[in-house]
PDB file of C-alpha atoms in Angstrom:
ATOM      1  CA  UNK A   1     -63.513  87.826 118.387  1.00  0.00           C
ATOM      2  CA  UNK A   2     -60.543  85.615 117.161  1.00  0.00           C
ATOM      3  CA  UNK A   3     -61.587  85.873 113.488  1.00  0.00           C
ATOM      4  CA  UNK A   4     -61.648  89.642 113.885  1.00  0.00           C
ATOM      5  CA  UNK A   5     -58.078  89.558 115.263  1.00  0.00           C
ATOM      6  CA  UNK A   6     -56.697  87.435 112.679  1.00  0.00           C
ATOM      7  CA  UNK A   7     -58.487  89.761 109.847  1.00  0.00           C
ATOM      8  CA  UNK A   8     -56.787  92.733 111.606  1.00  0.00           C
ATOM      9  CA  UNK A   9     -53.378  91.121 111.719  1.00  0.00           C
ATOM     10  CA  UNK A  10     -53.623  90.205 107.984  1.00  0.00           C
ATOM     11  CA  UNK A  11     -54.332  93.561 106.911  1.00  0.00           C
ATOM     12  CA  UNK A  12     -51.919  95.189 109.356  1.00  0.00           C
ATOM     13  CA  UNK A  13     -49.225  92.867 107.848  1.00  0.00           C
ATOM     14  CA  UNK A  14     -50.318  93.610 104.361  1.00  0.00           C
ATOM     15  CA  UNK A  15     -50.073  97.360 104.965  1.00  0.00           C
ATOM     16  CA  UNK A  16     -46.693  96.873 106.701  1.00  0.00           C
ATOM     17  CA  UNK A  17     -45.309  94.953 103.714  1.00  0.00           C
ATOM     18  CA  UNK A  18     -46.251  97.850 101.127  1.00  0.00           C
ATOM     19  CA  UNK A  19     -45.269 100.682 103.467  1.00  0.00           C
ATOM     20  CA  UNK A  20     -41.651  99.232 103.790  1.00  0.00           C
ATOM     21  CA  UNK A  21     -41.286  99.059 100.017  1.00  0.00           C
ATOM     22  CA  UNK A  22     -41.117  95.454  99.728  1.00  0.00           C
ATOM     23  CA  UNK A  23     -42.011  94.185  96.165  1.00  0.00           C
ATOM     24  CA  UNK A  24     -45.205  91.575  95.726  1.00  0.00           C
ATOM     25  CA  UNK A  25     -43.836  88.148  95.016  1.00  0.00           C
ATOM     26  CA  UNK A  26     -44.854  86.670  91.717  1.00  0.00           C
ATOM     27  CA  UNK A  27     -47.001  83.705  92.062  1.00  0.00           C
ATOM     28  CA  UNK A  28     -45.532  80.243  91.551  1.00  0.00           C
ATOM     29  CA  UNK A  29     -46.731  78.606  88.386  1.00  0.00           C
ATOM     30  CA  UNK A  30     -47.264  74.857  88.657  1.00  0.00           C
ATOM     31  CA  UNK A  31     -47.930  72.736  85.456  1.00  0.00           C
ATOM     32  CA  UNK A  32     -49.086  69.352  85.600  1.00  0.00           C
ATOM     33  CA  UNK A  33     -49.016  66.625  82.803  1.00  0.00           C
ATOM     34  CA  UNK A  34     -50.713  63.253  82.735  1.00  0.00           C
ATOM     35  CA  UNK A  35     -48.529  60.304  81.638  1.00  0.00           C
ATOM     36  CA  UNK A  36     -49.951  57.243  80.280  1.00  0.00           C
ATOM     37  CA  UNK A  37     -49.187  54.311  78.038  1.00  0.00           C
ATOM     38  CA  UNK A  38     -49.414  56.638  75.004  1.00  0.00           C
ATOM     39  CA  UNK A  39     -46.359  58.432  76.348  1.00  0.00           C
ATOM     40  CA  UNK A  40     -44.477  55.180  76.719  1.00  0.00           C
ATOM     41  CA  UNK A  41     -45.367  54.182  80.309  1.00  0.00           C
ATOM     42  CA  UNK A  42     -45.357  50.460  80.463  1.00  0.00           C
ATOM     43  CA  UNK A  43     -48.819  50.263  82.511  1.00  0.00           C
ATOM     44  CA  UNK A  44     -51.058  53.045  83.752  1.00  0.00           C
ATOM     45  CA  UNK A  45     -51.189  51.637  87.151  1.00  0.00           C
ATOM     46  CA  UNK A  46     -48.259  53.317  88.969  1.00  0.00           C
ATOM     47  CA  UNK A  47     -47.301  51.620  92.298  1.00  0.00           C
ATOM     48  CA  UNK A  48     -44.014  53.772  93.415  1.00  0.00           C
ATOM     49  CA  UNK A  49     -42.378  57.030  92.358  1.00  0.00           C
ATOM     50  CA  UNK A  50     -39.051  58.190  93.145  1.00  0.00           C
ATOM     51  CA  UNK A  51     -36.695  60.962  92.249  1.00  0.00           C
ATOM     52  CA  UNK A  52     -33.017  60.336  91.783  1.00  0.00           C
ATOM     53  CA  UNK A  53     -30.160  62.444  92.479  1.00  0.00           C
ATOM     54  CA  UNK A  54     -29.919  63.494  88.600  1.00  0.00           C
ATOM     55  CA  UNK A  55     -33.628  64.623  88.758  1.00  0.00           C
ATOM     56  CA  UNK A  56     -34.931  61.576  86.827  1.00  0.00           C
ATOM     57  CA  UNK A  57     -38.521  60.483  87.893  1.00  0.00           C
ATOM     58  CA  UNK A  58     -38.795  56.568  88.179  1.00  0.00           C
ATOM     59  CA  UNK A  59     -42.018  54.939  88.054  1.00  0.00           C
ATOM     60  CA  UNK A  60     -42.675  51.298  88.976  1.00  0.00           C
ATOM     61  CA  UNK A  61     -45.713  49.908  87.404  1.00  0.00           C
ATOM     62  CA  UNK A  62     -47.193  46.436  87.219  1.00  0.00           C
ATOM     63  CA  UNK A  63     -45.302  45.966  84.097  1.00  0.00           C
ATOM     64  CA  UNK A  64     -41.982  47.237  84.572  1.00  0.00           C
ATOM     65  CA  UNK A  65     -39.581  50.352  85.651  1.00  0.00           C
ATOM     66  CA  UNK A  66     -39.839  53.638  83.683  1.00  0.00           C
ATOM     67  CA  UNK A  67     -37.457  56.421  83.871  1.00  0.00           C
ATOM     68  CA  UNK A  68     -38.963  59.999  82.989  1.00  0.00           C
ATOM     69  CA  UNK A  69     -36.611  62.789  82.294  1.00  0.00           C
ATOM     70  CA  UNK A  70     -39.308  65.557  81.666  1.00  0.00           C
ATOM     71  CA  UNK A  71     -39.576  64.886  78.072  1.00  0.00           C
ATOM     72  CA  UNK A  72     -39.512  61.215  77.153  1.00  0.00           C
ATOM     73  CA  UNK A  73     -40.142  57.861  78.827  1.00  0.00           C
ATOM     74  CA  UNK A  74     -37.606  55.033  78.926  1.00  0.00           C
ATOM     75  CA  UNK A  75     -38.423  51.433  80.092  1.00  0.00           C
ATOM     76  CA  UNK A  76     -36.154  49.217  82.032  1.00  0.00           C
ATOM     77  CA  UNK A  77     -36.424  45.519  82.197  1.00  0.00           C
ATOM     78  CA  UNK A  78     -35.212  43.603  85.047  1.00  0.00           C
ATOM     79  CA  UNK A  79     -32.606  41.060  84.454  1.00  0.00           C
ATOM     80  CA  UNK A  80     -33.997  37.539  84.045  1.00  0.00           C
ATOM     81  CA  UNK A  81     -37.648  38.484  84.575  1.00  0.00           C
ATOM     82  CA  UNK A  82     -40.289  37.906  81.893  1.00  0.00           C
ATOM     83  CA  UNK A  83     -40.968  41.259  79.887  1.00  0.00           C
ATOM     84  CA  UNK A  84     -44.534  41.581  81.038  1.00  0.00           C
ATOM     85  CA  UNK A  85     -44.306  40.233  84.575  1.00  0.00           C
ATOM     86  CA  UNK A  86     -41.994  42.998  86.032  1.00  0.00           C
ATOM     87  CA  UNK A  87     -44.262  43.832  89.225  1.00  0.00           C
ATOM     88  CA  UNK A  88     -42.277  45.928  91.732  1.00  0.00           C
ATOM     89  CA  UNK A  89     -42.304  45.459  95.551  1.00  0.00           C
ATOM     90  CA  UNK A  90     -40.125  48.358  96.462  1.00  0.00           C
ATOM     91  CA  UNK A  91     -38.608  51.479  94.680  1.00  0.00           C
ATOM     92  CA  UNK A  92     -36.424  53.991  96.670  1.00  0.00           C
ATOM     93  CA  UNK A  93     -33.493  56.187  96.282  1.00  0.00           C
ATOM     94  CA  UNK A  94     -31.159  56.426  99.148  1.00  0.00           C
ATOM     95  CA  UNK A  95     -28.834  59.215 100.464  1.00  0.00           C
ATOM     96  CA  UNK A  96     -25.908  57.937  98.381  1.00  0.00           C
ATOM     97  CA  UNK A  97     -27.964  58.247  94.992  1.00  0.00           C
ATOM     98  CA  UNK A  98     -28.538  54.692  94.642  1.00  0.00           C
ATOM     99  CA  UNK A  99     -31.840  53.411  93.088  1.00  0.00           C
ATOM    100  CA  UNK A 100     -33.237  50.232  94.785  1.00  0.00           C
ATOM    101  CA  UNK A 101     -35.716  47.959  93.148  1.00  0.00           C
ATOM    102  CA  UNK A 102     -37.275  44.862  94.961  1.00  0.00           C
ATOM    103  CA  UNK A 103     -39.257  42.367  92.975  1.00  0.00           C
ATOM    104  CA  UNK A 104     -40.120  38.864  93.255  1.00  0.00           C
ATOM    105  CA  UNK A 105     -37.978  38.528  96.471  1.00  0.00           C
ATOM    106  CA  UNK A 106     -34.829  39.711  94.369  1.00  0.00           C
ATOM    107  CA  UNK A 107     -32.798  42.978  94.919  1.00  0.00           C
ATOM    108  CA  UNK A 108     -31.684  45.235  91.970  1.00  0.00           C
ATOM    109  CA  UNK A 109     -29.991  48.468  91.533  1.00  0.00           C
ATOM    110  CA  UNK A 110     -29.510  50.934  88.804  1.00  0.00           C
ATOM    111  CA  UNK A 111     -26.177  51.591  87.420  1.00  0.00           C
ATOM    112  CA  UNK A 112     -25.980  55.155  86.078  1.00  0.00           C
ATOM    113  CA  UNK A 113     -22.599  54.544  84.284  1.00  0.00           C
ATOM    114  CA  UNK A 114     -24.132  51.401  82.309  1.00  0.00           C
ATOM    115  CA  UNK A 115     -27.662  52.792  82.157  1.00  0.00           C
ATOM    116  CA  UNK A 116     -29.287  49.547  83.276  1.00  0.00           C
ATOM    117  CA  UNK A 117     -30.734  47.735  86.045  1.00  0.00           C
ATOM    118  CA  UNK A 118     -28.640  44.815  87.622  1.00  0.00           C
ATOM    119  CA  UNK A 119     -29.426  42.274  90.042  1.00  0.00           C
ATOM    120  CA  UNK A 120     -26.440  42.933  92.505  1.00  0.00           C
ATOM    121  CA  UNK A 121     -28.555  44.196  95.609  1.00  0.00           C
ATOM    122  CA  UNK A 122     -26.533  41.648  97.726  1.00  0.00           C
ATOM    123  CA  UNK A 123     -23.264  43.056  96.639  1.00  0.00           C
ATOM    124  CA  UNK A 124     -24.416  46.680  97.100  1.00  0.00           C
ATOM    125  CA  UNK A 125     -25.540  45.838 100.583  1.00  0.00           C
ATOM    126  CA  UNK A 126     -22.381  44.123 101.299  1.00  0.00           C
ATOM    127  CA  UNK A 127     -20.376  47.214 100.050  1.00  0.00           C
ATOM    128  CA  UNK A 128     -22.511  49.168 102.807  1.00  0.00           C
ATOM    129  CA  UNK A 129     -21.541  46.725 105.633  1.00  0.00           C
ATOM    130  CA  UNK A 130     -24.726  44.673 105.538  1.00  0.00           C
ATOM    131  CA  UNK A 131     -23.437  41.144 105.357  1.00  0.00           C
ATOM    132  CA  UNK A 132     -26.710  39.165 105.648  1.00  0.00           C
ATOM    133  CA  UNK A 133     -29.401  38.779 103.148  1.00  0.00           C
ATOM    134  CA  UNK A 134     -31.848  41.406 103.251  1.00  0.00           C
ATOM    135  CA  UNK A 135     -35.448  40.670 103.926  1.00  0.00           C
ATOM    136  CA  UNK A 136     -36.782  44.113 103.704  1.00  0.00           C
ATOM    137  CA  UNK A 137     -35.294  47.429 102.732  1.00  0.00           C
ATOM    138  CA  UNK A 138     -36.580  51.174 103.385  1.00  0.00           C
ATOM    139  CA  UNK A 139     -35.159  54.486 103.095  1.00  0.00           C
ATOM    140  CA  UNK A 140     -36.273  57.072 105.659  1.00  0.00           C
ATOM    141  CA  UNK A 141     -36.591  60.849 105.158  1.00  0.00           C
ATOM    142  CA  UNK A 142     -32.751  61.504 105.863  1.00  0.00           C
ATOM    143  CA  UNK A 143     -32.459  59.436 103.482  1.00  0.00           C
ATOM    144  CA  UNK A 144     -30.696  56.531 105.101  1.00  0.00           C
ATOM    145  CA  UNK A 145     -30.891  53.005 103.959  1.00  0.00           C
ATOM    146  CA  UNK A 146     -32.485  50.647 106.428  1.00  0.00           C
ATOM    147  CA  UNK A 147     -32.252  46.749 105.896  1.00  0.00           C
ATOM    148  CA  UNK A 148     -33.932  44.113 107.873  1.00  0.00           C
ATOM    149  CA  UNK A 149     -31.851  40.659 107.790  1.00  0.00           C
ATOM    150  CA  UNK A 150     -32.257  37.482 109.514  1.00  0.00           C
ATOM    151  CA  UNK A 151     -29.838  38.715 112.098  1.00  0.00           C
ATOM    152  CA  UNK A 152     -30.659  42.380 112.908  1.00  0.00           C
ATOM    153  CA  UNK A 153     -31.868  45.640 111.683  1.00  0.00           C
TER     154      UNK A 153
END
C-alpha cells in the first residue's frame, strides 16, 4: 500500500510540475579524472585531501604535499625534511583559509603570498590565541580550528 501511495505521489507531483509550466531541469554532468604519478603526483597513495579558499585541491601523499589547480600538479617540499620522506599526519583548511600540515610532530602552514610551506605552525597558533604547544589539531565542519595542548583544548 505504501509503495502504491509513493508511486501515486510521484506521478501527481510530476503532472503538477508540467501543468504549472515549470521547465525540466537540465541534468548535472559530473566529470571524473584519475590523477597519478604520471600527472605529477608524488605518490599514488593519497592520505588526505583538502580544498582551500582559492579553489586549489591539496593532496597529502606518503611522499609529499601536492596542489592541483584543475590542470596541473605542483609539489611542495616541507622545510628541513628529506625529499622522499614527507609522510603527512594531518591536512586541513580552517575558516580563515589557512592550510595546516602536520608531519613528524611538526606543524606547517602554507603561505599564499610566498607560495611555499613554512614551519611556523606555533607562531600561527599564538596569533590565534593558543599559547601552548599543540599536540593535536582538528578542523570541524564550521570550519573552526581546534587544538589540544598540554594545558587545555
